[in-house]
XYZ file of C-alpha atoms in Angstrom:
90
model
C 0.000 0.000 0.000
C 1.402 3.381 -0.973
C 1.615 6.100 1.639
C 0.108 9.512 1.272
C 2.264 11.917 -0.701
C 3.386 15.036 1.116
C 5.778 17.923 0.665
C 8.488 19.536 2.790
C 9.832 23.043 2.426
C 13.214 23.138 4.143
C 14.237 26.306 5.957
C 17.952 26.842 6.664
C 17.489 28.442 10.090
C 15.560 26.804 12.931
C 14.476 30.210 14.231
C 13.226 31.237 10.807
C 11.325 27.960 10.429
C 9.570 28.515 13.755
C 8.757 32.117 12.824
C 7.396 31.116 9.405
C 5.331 28.296 10.883
C 3.836 30.697 13.430
C 2.607 32.963 10.612
C 1.334 30.018 8.532
C -0.456 28.616 11.588
C -2.367 31.874 11.933
C -3.460 31.622 8.284
C -4.582 27.978 8.549
C -3.619 25.805 11.508
C -4.488 22.523 9.757
C -2.493 22.910 6.525
C 1.068 23.378 7.746
C 3.147 21.419 10.258
C 6.608 22.115 11.681
C 8.770 18.967 11.499
C 12.440 18.042 11.762
C 14.131 17.852 8.385
C 14.880 14.219 7.439
C 18.569 13.272 7.220
C 18.057 12.191 3.587
C 17.690 15.867 2.692
C 19.953 17.755 5.067
C 22.109 16.685 7.987
C 21.855 18.838 11.066
C 19.105 20.331 13.120
C 16.974 22.195 10.604
C 13.204 22.292 10.507
C 10.822 22.014 7.596
C 7.241 22.965 6.870
C 5.191 19.880 5.969
C 2.061 20.168 3.819
C -0.080 17.915 1.616
C -1.275 20.126 -1.243
C 1.352 21.412 -3.683
C -0.835 24.461 -4.371
C -0.052 25.612 -0.810
C 3.614 26.061 -1.737
C 2.844 29.545 -3.069
C 1.515 30.542 0.370
C 4.748 29.379 2.013
C 6.909 31.138 -0.581
C 4.965 34.409 -0.284
C 5.105 34.456 3.513
C 8.814 33.543 3.510
C 9.492 36.408 1.111
C 7.538 38.849 3.303
C 9.603 37.756 6.325
C 12.919 37.681 4.383
C 13.329 33.974 5.159
C 15.545 31.846 2.915
C 14.127 28.561 1.652
C 16.671 25.781 1.063
C 14.309 23.799 -1.162
C 11.012 21.965 -1.452
C 10.760 18.184 -1.767
C 8.006 15.640 -2.397
C 7.869 12.454 -0.308
C 6.045 9.272 -1.147
C 6.447 5.753 0.211
C 6.437 3.022 -2.451
C 7.274 -0.629 -1.917
C 8.775 0.085 1.498
C 11.064 2.866 0.288
C 10.879 6.635 0.575
C 10.820 8.286 -2.835
C 12.153 11.828 -2.459
C 12.158 14.338 -5.310
C 13.350 17.921 -5.247
C 10.701 20.275 -6.607
C 12.683 23.515 -6.436
C-alpha cells in the first residue's frame, strides 16, 4: 500500500522555520506542520514545513518572502514498496 504523498519546504534556520510556521499557523492551523528535516535531505538540526497540497507552496513562498526567510528547497515524499521516494521540486 502506498503512503500519502506530502511535501516539505526546508528552511535553513531553525528560528526562521519557527517564525514562518507561526505565521502560517495563523493563516490555517491545519495545513502546515513544523517537522524536523529528514537526514536524507539535510544533515543537522533544521526544521521544515510539511504540507499535503502542492498548491499551498505559493503561500509558504509568499510568507517567507515577506519575512525575508531563505528557503533551502522543497521536496516531495512518497512511500512506495517500502522505500521513501524523495524528489526535489525547487
